[in-house]
Short mmCIF file of C-alpha atoms in Angstrom, two decimals:
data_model
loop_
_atom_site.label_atom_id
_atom_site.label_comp_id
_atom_site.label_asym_id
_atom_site.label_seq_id
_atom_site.Cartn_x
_atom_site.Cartn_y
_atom_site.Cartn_z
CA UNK Z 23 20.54 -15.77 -2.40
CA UNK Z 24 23.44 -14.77 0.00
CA UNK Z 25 22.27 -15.00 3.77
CA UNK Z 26 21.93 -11.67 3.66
CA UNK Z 27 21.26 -8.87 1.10
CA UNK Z 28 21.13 -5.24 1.48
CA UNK Z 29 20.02 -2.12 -0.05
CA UNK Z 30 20.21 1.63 0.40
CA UNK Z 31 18.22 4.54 -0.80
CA UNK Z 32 18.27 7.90 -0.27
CA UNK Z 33 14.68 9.50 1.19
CA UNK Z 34 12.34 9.80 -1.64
CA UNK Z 35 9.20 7.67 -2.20
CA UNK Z 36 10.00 8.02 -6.03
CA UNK Z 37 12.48 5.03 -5.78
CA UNK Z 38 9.74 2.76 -4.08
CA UNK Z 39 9.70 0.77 -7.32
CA UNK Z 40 13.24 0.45 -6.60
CA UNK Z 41 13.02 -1.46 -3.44
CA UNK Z 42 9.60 -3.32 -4.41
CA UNK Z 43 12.17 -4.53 -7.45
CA UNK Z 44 14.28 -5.94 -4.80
CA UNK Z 45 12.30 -7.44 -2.53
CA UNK Z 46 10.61 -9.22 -5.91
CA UNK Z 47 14.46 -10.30 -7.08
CA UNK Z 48 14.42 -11.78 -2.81
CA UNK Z 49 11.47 -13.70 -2.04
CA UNK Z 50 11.70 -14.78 -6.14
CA UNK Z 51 14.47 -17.06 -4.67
CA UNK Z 52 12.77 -18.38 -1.77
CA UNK Z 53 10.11 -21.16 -1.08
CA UNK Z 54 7.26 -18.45 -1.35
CA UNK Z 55 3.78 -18.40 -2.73
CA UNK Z 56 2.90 -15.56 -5.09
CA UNK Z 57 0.54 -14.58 -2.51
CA UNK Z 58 3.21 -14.60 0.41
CA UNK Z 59 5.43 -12.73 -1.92
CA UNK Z 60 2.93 -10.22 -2.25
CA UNK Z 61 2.31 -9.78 1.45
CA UNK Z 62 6.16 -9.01 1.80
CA UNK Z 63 5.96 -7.07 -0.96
CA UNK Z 64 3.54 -4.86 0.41
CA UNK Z 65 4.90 -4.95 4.24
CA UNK Z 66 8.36 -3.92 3.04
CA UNK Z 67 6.49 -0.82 0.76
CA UNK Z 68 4.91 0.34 3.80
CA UNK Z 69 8.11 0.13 6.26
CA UNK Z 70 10.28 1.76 3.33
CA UNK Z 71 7.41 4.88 3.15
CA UNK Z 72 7.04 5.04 6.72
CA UNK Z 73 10.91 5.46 7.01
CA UNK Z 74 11.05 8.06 4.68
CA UNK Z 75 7.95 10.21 5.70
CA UNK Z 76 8.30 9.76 8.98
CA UNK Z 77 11.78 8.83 9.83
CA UNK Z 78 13.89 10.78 7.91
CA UNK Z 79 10.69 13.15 7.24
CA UNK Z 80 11.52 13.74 3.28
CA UNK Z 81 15.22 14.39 4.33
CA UNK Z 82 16.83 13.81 1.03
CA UNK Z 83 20.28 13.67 2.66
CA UNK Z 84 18.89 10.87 4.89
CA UNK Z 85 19.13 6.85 4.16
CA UNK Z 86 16.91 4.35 4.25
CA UNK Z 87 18.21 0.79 4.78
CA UNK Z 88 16.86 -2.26 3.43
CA UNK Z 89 18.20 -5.88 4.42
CA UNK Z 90 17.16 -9.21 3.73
CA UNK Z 91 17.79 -12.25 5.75
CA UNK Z 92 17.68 -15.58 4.87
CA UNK Z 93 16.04 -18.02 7.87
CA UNK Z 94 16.12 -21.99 7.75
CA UNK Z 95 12.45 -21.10 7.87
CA UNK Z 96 11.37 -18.15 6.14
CA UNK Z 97 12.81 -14.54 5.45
CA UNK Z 98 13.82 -11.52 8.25
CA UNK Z 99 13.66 -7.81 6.62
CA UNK Z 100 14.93 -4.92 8.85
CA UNK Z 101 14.33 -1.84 7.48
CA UNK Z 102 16.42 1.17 9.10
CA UNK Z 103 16.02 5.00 8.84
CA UNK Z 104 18.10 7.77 10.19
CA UNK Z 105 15.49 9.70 11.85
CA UNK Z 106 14.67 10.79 15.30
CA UNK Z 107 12.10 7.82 15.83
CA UNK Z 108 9.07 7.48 16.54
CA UNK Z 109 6.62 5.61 18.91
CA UNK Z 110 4.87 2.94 17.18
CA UNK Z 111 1.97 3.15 20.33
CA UNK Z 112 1.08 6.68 19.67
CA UNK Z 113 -0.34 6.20 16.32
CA UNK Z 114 -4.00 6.97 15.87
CA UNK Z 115 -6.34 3.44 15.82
CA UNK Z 116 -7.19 4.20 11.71
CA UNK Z 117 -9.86 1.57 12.11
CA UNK Z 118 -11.51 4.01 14.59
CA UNK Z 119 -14.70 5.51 13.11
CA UNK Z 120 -13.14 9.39 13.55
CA UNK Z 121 -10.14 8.42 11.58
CA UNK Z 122 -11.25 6.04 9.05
CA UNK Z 123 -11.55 8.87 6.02
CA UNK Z 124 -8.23 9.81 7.20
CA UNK Z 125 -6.09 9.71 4.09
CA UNK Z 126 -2.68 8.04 6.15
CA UNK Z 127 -2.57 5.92 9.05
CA UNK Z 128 -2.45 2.46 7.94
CA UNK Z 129 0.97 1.15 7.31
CA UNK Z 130 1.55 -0.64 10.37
CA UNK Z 131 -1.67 -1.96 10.53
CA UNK Z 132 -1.09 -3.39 7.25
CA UNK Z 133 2.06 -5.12 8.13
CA UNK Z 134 1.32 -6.48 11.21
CA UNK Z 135 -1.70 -8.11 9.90
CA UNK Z 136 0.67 -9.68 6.60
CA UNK Z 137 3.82 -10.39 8.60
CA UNK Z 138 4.08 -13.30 11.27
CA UNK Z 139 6.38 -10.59 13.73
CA UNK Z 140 7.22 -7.44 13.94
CA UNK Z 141 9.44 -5.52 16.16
CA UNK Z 142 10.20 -1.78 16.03
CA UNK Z 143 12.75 -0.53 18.06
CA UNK Z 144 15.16 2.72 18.50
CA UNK Z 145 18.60 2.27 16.13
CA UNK Z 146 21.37 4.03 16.15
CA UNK Z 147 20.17 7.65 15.24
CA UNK Z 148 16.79 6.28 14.36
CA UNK Z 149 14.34 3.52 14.50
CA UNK Z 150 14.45 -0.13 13.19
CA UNK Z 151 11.66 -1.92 11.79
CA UNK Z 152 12.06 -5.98 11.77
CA UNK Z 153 9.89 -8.13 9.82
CA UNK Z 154 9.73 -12.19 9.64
CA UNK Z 155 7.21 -14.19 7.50
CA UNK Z 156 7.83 -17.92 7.79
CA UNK Z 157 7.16 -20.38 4.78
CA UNK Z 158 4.63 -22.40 7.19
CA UNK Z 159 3.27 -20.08 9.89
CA UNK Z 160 3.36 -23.06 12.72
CA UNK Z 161 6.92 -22.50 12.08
CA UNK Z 162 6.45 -18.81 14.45
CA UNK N 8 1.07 2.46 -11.84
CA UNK N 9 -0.42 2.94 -14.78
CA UNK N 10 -4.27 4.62 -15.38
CA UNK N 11 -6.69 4.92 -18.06
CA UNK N 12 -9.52 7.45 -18.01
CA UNK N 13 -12.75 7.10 -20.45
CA UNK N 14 -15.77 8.23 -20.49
CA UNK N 15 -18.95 5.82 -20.47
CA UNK N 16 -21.84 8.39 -20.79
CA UNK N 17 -22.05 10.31 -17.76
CA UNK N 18 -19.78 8.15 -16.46
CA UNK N 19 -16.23 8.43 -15.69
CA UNK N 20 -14.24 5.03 -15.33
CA UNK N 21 -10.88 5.25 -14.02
CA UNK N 22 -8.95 1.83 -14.55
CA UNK N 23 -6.07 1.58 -12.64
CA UNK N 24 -3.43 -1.29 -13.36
CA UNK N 25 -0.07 -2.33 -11.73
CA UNK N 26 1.14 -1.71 -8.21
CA UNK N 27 0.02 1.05 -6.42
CA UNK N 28 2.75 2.50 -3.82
CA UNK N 29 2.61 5.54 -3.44
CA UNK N 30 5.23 8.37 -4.61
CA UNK N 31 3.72 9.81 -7.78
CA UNK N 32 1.05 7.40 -7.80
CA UNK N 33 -1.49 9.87 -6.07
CA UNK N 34 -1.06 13.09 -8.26
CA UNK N 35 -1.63 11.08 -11.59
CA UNK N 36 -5.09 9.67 -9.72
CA UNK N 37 -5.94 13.39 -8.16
CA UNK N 38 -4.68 15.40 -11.14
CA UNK N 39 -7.35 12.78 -13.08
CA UNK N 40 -10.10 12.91 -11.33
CA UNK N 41 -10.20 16.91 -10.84
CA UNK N 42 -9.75 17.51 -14.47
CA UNK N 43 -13.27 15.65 -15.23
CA UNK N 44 -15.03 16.60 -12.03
CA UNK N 45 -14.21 20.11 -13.59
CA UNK N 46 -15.92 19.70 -16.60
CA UNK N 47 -18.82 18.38 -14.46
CA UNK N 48 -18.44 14.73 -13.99
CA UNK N 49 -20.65 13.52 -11.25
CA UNK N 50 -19.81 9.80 -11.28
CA UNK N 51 -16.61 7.92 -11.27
CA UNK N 52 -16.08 4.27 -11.02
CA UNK N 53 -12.57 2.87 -10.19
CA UNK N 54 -12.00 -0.42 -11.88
CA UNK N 55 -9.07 -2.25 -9.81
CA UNK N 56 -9.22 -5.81 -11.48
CA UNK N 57 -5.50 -5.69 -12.89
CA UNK N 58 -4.25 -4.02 -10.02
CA UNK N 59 -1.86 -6.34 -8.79
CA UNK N 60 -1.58 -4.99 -4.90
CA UNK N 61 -1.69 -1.79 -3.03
CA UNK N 62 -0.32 -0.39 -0.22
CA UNK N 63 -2.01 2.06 2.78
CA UNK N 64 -0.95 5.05 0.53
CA UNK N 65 -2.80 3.16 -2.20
CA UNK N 66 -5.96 2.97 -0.21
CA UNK N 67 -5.17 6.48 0.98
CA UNK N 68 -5.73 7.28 -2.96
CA UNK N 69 -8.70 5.61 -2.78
CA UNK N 70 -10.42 7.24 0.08
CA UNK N 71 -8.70 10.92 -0.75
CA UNK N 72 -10.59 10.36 -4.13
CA UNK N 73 -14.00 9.37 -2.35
CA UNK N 74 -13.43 12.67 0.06
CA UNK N 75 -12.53 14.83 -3.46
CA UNK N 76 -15.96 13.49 -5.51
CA UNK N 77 -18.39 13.46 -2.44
CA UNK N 78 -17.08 17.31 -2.05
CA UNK N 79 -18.21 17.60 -5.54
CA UNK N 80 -21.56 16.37 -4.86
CA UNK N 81 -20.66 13.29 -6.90
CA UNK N 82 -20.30 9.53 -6.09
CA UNK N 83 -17.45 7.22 -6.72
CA UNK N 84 -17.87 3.47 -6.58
CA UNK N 85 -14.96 0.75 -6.99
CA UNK N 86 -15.48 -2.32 -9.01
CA UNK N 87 -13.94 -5.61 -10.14
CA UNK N 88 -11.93 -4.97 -6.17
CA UNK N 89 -9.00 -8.12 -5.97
CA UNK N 90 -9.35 -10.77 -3.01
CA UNK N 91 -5.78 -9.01 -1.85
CA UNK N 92 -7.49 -5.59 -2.63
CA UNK N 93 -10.65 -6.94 -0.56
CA UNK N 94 -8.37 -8.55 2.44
CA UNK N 95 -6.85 -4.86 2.98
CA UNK N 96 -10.00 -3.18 2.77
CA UNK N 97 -11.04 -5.70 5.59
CA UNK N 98 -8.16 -5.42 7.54
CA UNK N 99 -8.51 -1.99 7.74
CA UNK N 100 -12.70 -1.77 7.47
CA UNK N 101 -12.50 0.46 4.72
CA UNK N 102 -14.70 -2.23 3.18
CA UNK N 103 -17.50 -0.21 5.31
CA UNK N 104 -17.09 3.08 3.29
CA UNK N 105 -16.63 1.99 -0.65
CA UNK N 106 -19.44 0.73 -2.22
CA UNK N 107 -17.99 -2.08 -4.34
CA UNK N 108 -19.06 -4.08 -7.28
CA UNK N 109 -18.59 -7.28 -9.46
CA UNK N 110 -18.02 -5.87 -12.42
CA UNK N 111 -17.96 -2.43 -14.03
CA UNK N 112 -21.14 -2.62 -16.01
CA UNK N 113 -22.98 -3.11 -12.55
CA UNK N 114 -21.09 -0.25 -10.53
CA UNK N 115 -22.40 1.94 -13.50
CA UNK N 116 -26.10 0.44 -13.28
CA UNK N 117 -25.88 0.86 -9.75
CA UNK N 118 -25.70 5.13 -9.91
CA UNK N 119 -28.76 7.31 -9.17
CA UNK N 120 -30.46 8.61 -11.75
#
């Protein structure tokens, strides 16, 4: 794998499988369990959807950007929409009992429970998700 | 994903298989489930033992299908639930609102007469 690897995709959750192909195709070539793999499998679904719903909000015309960086210790993954951004604070707790049979809610939960760090911040015209999972996680 | 409906008396079993994303995911699971709670279907059990992972709109599915049968006055119980399945539905203490089994015979066995 080159140090880093991108990808780009236009704003529709229909090409999901798309970037879940890729991020398989990454952390294939990496020192990664099957069950670490799926972790960043997962994380990276969830940042891609979350870009496109409610980043770009379904805006077709709008990119999402996927990269892949290669650590001495384990993997980044920024993931980049064109947006207006969003603040990561103001989501609803979706552990909370009057929104747990809420249908949406739960990405970043998700990913900050599977990834070792995360770090959204504003980019450019939107927001900028980054993602690290180390092979050993006393690596961090 | 990929799903497979059948009928096991009264029962409907819904075996889902693959990865579960999101996208068009979610209409092949509701368009499913409201054709045979339709036709009267009371109780549907979602076997998840070859589903590889899923995501939050995977367990969005999941709990937009519980929401859809309870509405019907029916019940919907998940079975043969992953340890990666299981570790989101802790994470996120959905684990609270699906009743989960084993196996499929016993999430069948387990309905109210």
């Amino acid at each position: 794998m080159k140090k880093i690897e991108k990808l780009v995709i236009p704003s529709d959750t229909d090409r999901l499988p798309e970037v879940d192909q890729f991020a398989e195709k990454m952390t294939g070539e990496l020192d990664f369990s099957r069950d670490l793999r799926d972790d960043i499998a997962i994380s990276v679904s969830e940042a891609v959807n979350n870009a496109i719903l409610h980043g770009n909000k379904n805006d077709g015309s709008k990119n999402v950007t996927v990269e892949f960086h290669k650590l001495e210790n384990g993997i980044q993954i920024n993931i980049s929409d064109e947006g207006g951004g969003f603040e990561s604070n103001e989501v609803p707790d979706p552990t909370k009992p009057e929104n747990i049979m809420e249908t949406t809610g739960r990405g970043l939960l998700i990913i900050r429970h599977l990834m070792d760090r995360v770090d959204i911040e504003p980019y450019k015209n939107g927001t900028k998700v980054t993602m690290v999972k180390y092979y050993i996680k006393d690596n961090a | 994903m990929k799903l497979k409906a059948s009928e096991h008396g009264s029962v409907l079993i819904i075996e889902l298989k693959g990865k579960i994303m999101g996208g068009p995911d979610a209409n092949m699971f509701r368009d499913t489930l409201k054709e045979h709670l339709d036709k009267g279907v009371k109780k549907v059990v979602v076997d998840l033992g070859k589903v590889d992972w899923m995501n939050s709109s995977g367990l969005g599915i999941l709990i937009g299908g519980l929401t859809t049968v309870k509405n019907a006055d029916g019940e919907m119980k998940l079975a043969r639930v992953t340890e990666k399945i299981k570790s989101l539905l802790m994470i996120t203490k959905l684990i609270q609102v699906f009743d989960s089994h084993e196996t499929v015979e016993t999430a069948i066995a387990s309905f109210s007469e």
